[in-house]
XYZ file of C-alpha atoms in Angstrom:
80
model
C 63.263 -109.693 41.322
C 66.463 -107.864 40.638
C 66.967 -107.066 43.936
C 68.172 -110.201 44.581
C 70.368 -110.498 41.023
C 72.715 -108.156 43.325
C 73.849 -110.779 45.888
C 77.031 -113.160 44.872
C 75.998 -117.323 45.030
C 72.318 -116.540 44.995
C 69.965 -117.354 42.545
C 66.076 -116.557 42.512
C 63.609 -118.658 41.139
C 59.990 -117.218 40.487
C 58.490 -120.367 39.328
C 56.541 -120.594 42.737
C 55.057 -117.326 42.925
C 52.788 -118.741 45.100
C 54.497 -120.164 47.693
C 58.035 -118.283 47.569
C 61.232 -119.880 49.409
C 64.642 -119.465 49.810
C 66.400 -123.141 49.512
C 69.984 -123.490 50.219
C 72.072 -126.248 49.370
C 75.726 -127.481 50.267
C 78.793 -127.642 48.223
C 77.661 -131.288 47.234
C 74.180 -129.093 46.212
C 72.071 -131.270 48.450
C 69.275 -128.891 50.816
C 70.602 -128.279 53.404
C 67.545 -125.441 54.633
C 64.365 -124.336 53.109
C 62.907 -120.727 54.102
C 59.277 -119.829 53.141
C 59.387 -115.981 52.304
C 55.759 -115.434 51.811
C 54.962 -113.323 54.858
C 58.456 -111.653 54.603
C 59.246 -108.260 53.455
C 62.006 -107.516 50.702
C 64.058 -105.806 53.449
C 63.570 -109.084 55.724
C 64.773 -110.810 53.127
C 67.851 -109.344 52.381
C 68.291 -109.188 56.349
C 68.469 -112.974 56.708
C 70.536 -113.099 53.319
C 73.066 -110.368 55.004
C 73.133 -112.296 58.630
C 74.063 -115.840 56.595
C 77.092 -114.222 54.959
C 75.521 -113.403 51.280
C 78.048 -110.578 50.048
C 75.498 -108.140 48.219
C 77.386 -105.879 45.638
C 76.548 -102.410 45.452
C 75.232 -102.139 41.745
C 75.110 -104.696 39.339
C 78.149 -106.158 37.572
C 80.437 -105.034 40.464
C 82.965 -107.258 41.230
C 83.120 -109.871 44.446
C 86.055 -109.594 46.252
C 87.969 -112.798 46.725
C 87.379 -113.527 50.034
C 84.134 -113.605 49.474
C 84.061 -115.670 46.504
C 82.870 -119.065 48.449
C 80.828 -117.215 50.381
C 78.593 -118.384 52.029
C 79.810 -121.628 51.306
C 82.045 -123.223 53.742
C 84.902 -125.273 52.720
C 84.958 -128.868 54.459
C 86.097 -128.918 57.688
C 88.719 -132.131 58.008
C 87.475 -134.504 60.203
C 88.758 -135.342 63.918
């Protein structure tokens, strides 16, 4: 879809038509969550993408401003 080719640190796979999920992994790209998207509407979607602090550009080849470059990544917190 190239809706989603407009939000930064995303990527879309279409391999599982069939099933469609979101999967989202840590900086160490392990999975951290897995959301089925079947039964969700594009504007759902980007909804949940917006609330979990995916910076969508406004057109295509726009750039990202830097303090959104990590986003939604997280840097490690030091431990206590």
């Amino acid at each position: 879809m190239e809706r989603w080719a407009l939000y930064h640190n995303l990527e879309y796979d279409s391999s599982e038509e069939k099933n469609p999920h979101l999967i989202f992994y840590n900086v160490k790209d392990e999975v951290v969550k897995t959301v089925p998207v079947k039964n969700m509407k594009a504007d759902e979607i980007s909804s949940l993408l917006e609330s979990l602090g995916f910076y969508k550009r406004s057109q295509k080849g726009e750039e990202v401003p830097e303090e959104f470059q990590n986003f939604p990544l997280h840097a490690p917190r030091d431990e206590l």
